[in-house]
Structures are given as C-alpha cells and as structure tokens.
PDB file of C-alpha atoms in Angstrom:
ATOM      1  CA  MET H 183      12.983  -5.639  14.101  1.00  0.00           C
ATOM      2  CA  ASN H 184      12.425  -2.416  12.174  1.00  0.00           C
ATOM      3  CA  LEU H 185      10.949  -4.402   9.254  1.00  0.00           C
ATOM      4  CA  LEU H 186       8.437  -6.080  11.560  1.00  0.00           C
ATOM      5  CA  ILE H 187       7.390  -2.739  13.057  1.00  0.00           C
ATOM      6  CA  ARG H 188       6.911  -1.262   9.590  1.00  0.00           C
ATOM      7  CA  LEU H 189       4.835  -4.289   8.565  1.00  0.00           C
ATOM      8  CA  LEU H 190       2.610  -3.890  11.624  1.00  0.00           C
ATOM      9  CA  ILE H 191       2.190  -0.171  10.978  1.00  0.00           C
ATOM     10  CA  ASN H 192       1.210  -0.915   7.379  1.00  0.00           C
ATOM     11  CA  ALA H 193      -1.260  -3.538   8.601  1.00  0.00           C
ATOM     12  CA  LEU H 194      -2.769  -1.005  10.999  1.00  0.00           C
ATOM     13  CA  ALA H 195      -3.152   1.476   8.114  1.00  0.00           C
ATOM     14  CA  VAL H 196      -4.830  -1.160   5.930  1.00  0.00           C
ATOM     15  CA  PHE H 197      -7.149  -2.135   8.773  1.00  0.00           C
ATOM     16  CA  ILE H 198      -8.156   1.472   9.472  1.00  0.00           C
ATOM     17  CA  LEU H 199      -8.772   2.299   5.816  1.00  0.00           C
ATOM     18  CA  ALA H 200     -10.760  -0.884   5.242  1.00  0.00           C
ATOM     19  CA  HIS H 201     -13.168   0.251   7.941  1.00  0.00           C
ATOM     20  CA  LEU H 202     -13.322   3.856   6.678  1.00  0.00           C
ATOM     21  CA  LEU H 203     -13.747   3.186   2.951  1.00  0.00           C
ATOM     22  CA  GLY H 204     -16.915   1.480   1.834  1.00  0.00           C
ATOM     23  CA  GLY H 205     -15.422  -0.300  -1.171  1.00  0.00           C
ATOM     24  CA  VAL H 206     -12.577  -2.014   0.685  1.00  0.00           C
ATOM     25  CA  LYS H 207     -12.904  -5.033   2.972  1.00  0.00           C
ATOM     26  CA  VAL H 208     -10.383  -6.988   4.985  1.00  0.00           C
ATOM     27  CA  ASP H 209     -11.026  -9.991   7.206  1.00  0.00           C
ATOM     28  CA  GLY H 210      -9.695  -8.957  10.609  1.00  0.00           C
ATOM     29  CA  TYR H 211      -6.321  -7.802  11.728  1.00  0.00           C
ATOM     30  CA  LEU H 212      -4.585 -11.016  10.635  1.00  0.00           C
ATOM     31  CA  GLY H 213      -5.975 -10.384   7.154  1.00  0.00           C
ATOM     32  CA  ALA H 214      -4.571  -6.846   7.304  1.00  0.00           C
ATOM     33  CA  ILE H 215      -1.146  -8.248   8.228  1.00  0.00           C
ATOM     34  CA  ILE H 216      -1.328 -10.598   5.237  1.00  0.00           C
ATOM     35  CA  VAL H 217      -2.356  -7.707   2.973  1.00  0.00           C
ATOM     36  CA  ALA H 218       0.526  -5.572   4.252  1.00  0.00           C
ATOM     37  CA  PHE H 219       2.970  -8.428   3.661  1.00  0.00           C
ATOM     38  CA  VAL H 220       1.699  -9.132   0.140  1.00  0.00           C
ATOM     39  CA  LEU H 221       1.737  -5.427  -0.742  1.00  0.00           C
ATOM     40  CA  ALA H 222       5.340  -5.238   0.472  1.00  0.00           C
ATOM     41  CA  ILE H 223       6.323  -8.207  -1.707  1.00  0.00           C
ATOM     42  CA  LEU H 224       4.467  -6.821  -4.736  1.00  0.00           C
ATOM     43  CA  ASN H 225       6.063  -3.398  -4.230  1.00  0.00           C
ATOM     44  CA  LEU H 226       9.464  -5.049  -4.010  1.00  0.00           C
ATOM     45  CA  PHE H 227       9.237  -7.269  -7.110  1.00  0.00           C
ATOM     46  CA  VAL H 228       6.373  -6.212  -9.405  1.00  0.00           C
ATOM     47  CA  LYS H 229       6.302  -2.437  -9.029  1.00  0.00           C
ATOM     48  CA  PRO H 230       9.849  -1.799 -10.368  1.00  0.00           C
ATOM     49  CA  ILE H 231       9.060  -3.855 -13.471  1.00  0.00           C
ATOM     50  CA  LEU H 232       5.850  -1.891 -14.069  1.00  0.00           C
ATOM     51  CA  ILE H 233       7.691   1.383 -13.576  1.00  0.00           C
ATOM     52  CA  ILE H 234      10.326   0.431 -16.148  1.00  0.00           C
ATOM     53  CA  PHE H 235       7.725  -0.657 -18.714  1.00  0.00           C
ATOM     54  CA  THR H 236       5.654   2.514 -18.247  1.00  0.00           C
ATOM     55  CA  LEU H 237       8.537   4.957 -17.942  1.00  0.00           C
ATOM     56  CA  PRO H 238       7.594   7.043 -21.014  1.00  0.00           C
ATOM     57  CA  VAL H 239       4.015   7.492 -19.764  1.00  0.00           C
ATOM     58  CA  THR H 240       5.265   8.287 -16.279  1.00  0.00           C
ATOM     59  CA  ILE H 241       7.604  10.953 -17.611  1.00  0.00           C
ATOM     60  CA  LEU H 242       4.860  12.377 -19.840  1.00  0.00           C
ATOM     61  CA  THR H 243       2.461  12.675 -16.894  1.00  0.00           C
ATOM     62  CA  LEU H 244       5.183  14.078 -14.621  1.00  0.00           C
ATOM     63  CA  GLY H 245       4.987  11.078 -12.305  1.00  0.00           C
ATOM     64  CA  LEU H 246       1.220  10.994 -11.841  1.00  0.00           C
ATOM     65  CA  PHE H 247       1.026   7.628 -13.592  1.00  0.00           C
ATOM     66  CA  LEU H 248       2.713   6.150 -10.515  1.00  0.00           C
ATOM     67  CA  LEU H 249      -0.662   6.543  -8.783  1.00  0.00           C
ATOM     68  CA  VAL H 250      -2.151   4.264 -11.427  1.00  0.00           C
ATOM     69  CA  ILE H 251       0.652   1.739 -10.845  1.00  0.00           C
ATOM     70  CA  ASN H 252      -0.060   1.814  -7.086  1.00  0.00           C
ATOM     71  CA  ALA H 253      -3.752   1.176  -7.779  1.00  0.00           C
ATOM     72  CA  LEU H 254      -2.838  -1.751 -10.057  1.00  0.00           C
ATOM     73  CA  ILE H 255      -0.656  -3.219  -7.297  1.00  0.00           C
ATOM     74  CA  ILE H 256      -3.599  -3.031  -4.897  1.00  0.00           C
ATOM     75  CA  LEU H 257      -5.912  -4.671  -7.451  1.00  0.00           C
ATOM     76  CA  LEU H 258      -3.340  -7.432  -7.907  1.00  0.00           C
ATOM     77  CA  ALA H 259      -3.228  -7.942  -4.140  1.00  0.00           C
ATOM     78  CA  ASP H 260      -7.035  -8.134  -4.215  1.00  0.00           C
ATOM     79  CA  LYS H 261      -6.821 -11.023  -6.701  1.00  0.00           C
ATOM     80  CA  LEU H 262      -4.134 -12.841  -4.690  1.00  0.00           C
ATOM     81  CA  ILE H 263      -5.687 -12.604  -1.202  1.00  0.00           C
ATOM     82  CA  ASP H 264      -9.063 -14.160  -0.355  1.00  0.00           C
ATOM     83  CA  GLY H 265      -9.707 -12.034   2.740  1.00  0.00           C
ATOM     84  CA  PHE H 266      -9.128  -8.724   0.954  1.00  0.00           C
ATOM     85  CA  GLY H 267     -11.460  -7.033  -1.472  1.00  0.00           C
ATOM     86  CA  VAL H 268     -11.520  -3.784  -3.453  1.00  0.00           C
ATOM     87  CA  ASN H 269     -14.588  -2.837  -5.514  1.00  0.00           C
ATOM     88  CA  GLY H 270     -12.838  -1.328  -8.504  1.00  0.00           C
ATOM     89  CA  PHE H 271     -10.056   0.760  -9.958  1.00  0.00           C
ATOM     90  CA  TRP H 272     -11.216   4.101  -8.517  1.00  0.00           C
ATOM     91  CA  THR H 273     -11.596   2.605  -5.053  1.00  0.00           C
ATOM     92  CA  ALA H 274      -8.094   1.120  -5.368  1.00  0.00           C
ATOM     93  CA  LEU H 275      -6.750   4.517  -6.446  1.00  0.00           C
ATOM     94  CA  ILE H 276      -8.339   6.300  -3.489  1.00  0.00           C
ATOM     95  CA  PHE H 277      -7.209   3.492  -1.176  1.00  0.00           C
ATOM     96  CA  SER H 278      -3.610   3.761  -2.402  1.00  0.00           C
ATOM     97  CA  ILE H 279      -3.518   7.539  -1.939  1.00  0.00           C
ATOM     98  CA  LEU H 280      -5.036   7.382   1.537  1.00  0.00           C
ATOM     99  CA  LEU H 281      -2.808   4.448   2.466  1.00  0.00           C
ATOM    100  CA  SER H 282       0.295   6.459   1.615  1.00  0.00           C
ATOM    101  CA  ILE H 283      -0.917   9.441   3.630  1.00  0.00           C
ATOM    102  CA  LEU H 284      -1.909   7.324   6.631  1.00  0.00           C
ATOM    103  CA  GLN H 285       1.347   5.344   6.562  1.00  0.00           C
ATOM    104  CA  SER H 286       3.322   8.579   6.563  1.00  0.00           C
ATOM    105  CA  PHE H 287       1.299   9.850   9.513  1.00  0.00           C
ATOM    106  CA  LEU H 288       1.664   6.588  11.464  1.00  0.00           C
ATOM    107  CA  TYR H 289       5.429   6.415  10.779  1.00  0.00           C
ATOM    108  CA  THR H 290       5.869   9.840  12.360  1.00  0.00           C
ATOM    109  CA  ILE H 291       3.835   8.794  15.399  1.00  0.00           C
ATOM    110  CA  PHE H 292       5.638   5.479  15.954  1.00  0.00           C
ATOM    111  CA  LYS H 293       9.109   6.689  14.981  1.00  0.00           C
ATOM    112  CA  GLU H 294      11.883   5.446  17.238  1.00  0.00           C
ATOM    113  CA  PRO H 295      13.679   8.254  19.045  1.00  0.00           C
ATOM    114  CA  LYS H 296      17.259   8.764  17.951  1.00  0.00           C
ATOM    115  CA  ASN H 297      19.971   8.326  20.549  1.00  0.00           C
ATOM    116  CA  ASP H 298      22.566  10.993  19.737  1.00  0.00           C
TER     117      ASP H 298
END
C-alpha cells in the first residue's frame, strides 16, 4: 500500500511540474502515473548501472554528477513514453531538481502518522 501511495505522490509531483515548467508536457493525470511508474523502474534498474560506470566522475565532482544522471534518466523516460515530453537536457535537469524538492515536500505533507 505504501508503494502505491508513493507512486501517486510522484505522479502528482510530475503533473504539477509539467504544468509549471514550459518545456515539460504530460498527457493528463494517467500520463503522470505512467511517467512516475517508468521513472521508478528506471531508477531501480538503470540508475545504479550509470552510477557505477560514472563513479570516478561522480567522486571528482563531489556528487554533483548525480544531477546529470537524474537528467539522463528523465530524458530516457521521455524517449520511452509517448505522452511525456521534455524539451532538452537543461529542462530535464531543472525538472529533476524541482521534482526531488517537490517530492520531498509532498512526502512530508502526506506522511502517515506513527502509532507509538
């Protein structure tokens, strides 16, 4: 159940950012759910491989190259999904940074209360 809630929160973040940023488009809320799902799959399987291959550059840049990897993941999702579009690398980079910030904010809002 927690996984489904996180997926819906991510879809909400994608939907909001697609309407705020001019270079990003998504076809409706169902499209945002598909984007959130594909991003989750890409982050699970592709991102660790990219991190391993670019480890020296990531260490040299003190971790800032991970932002580039996130942008590449978003561009890959753009190529895989018909209802999702990003204009270019810089838009994908801004989208990935804002998506992380918005997801963090939404997770704190929709956090389940702990029963102690």
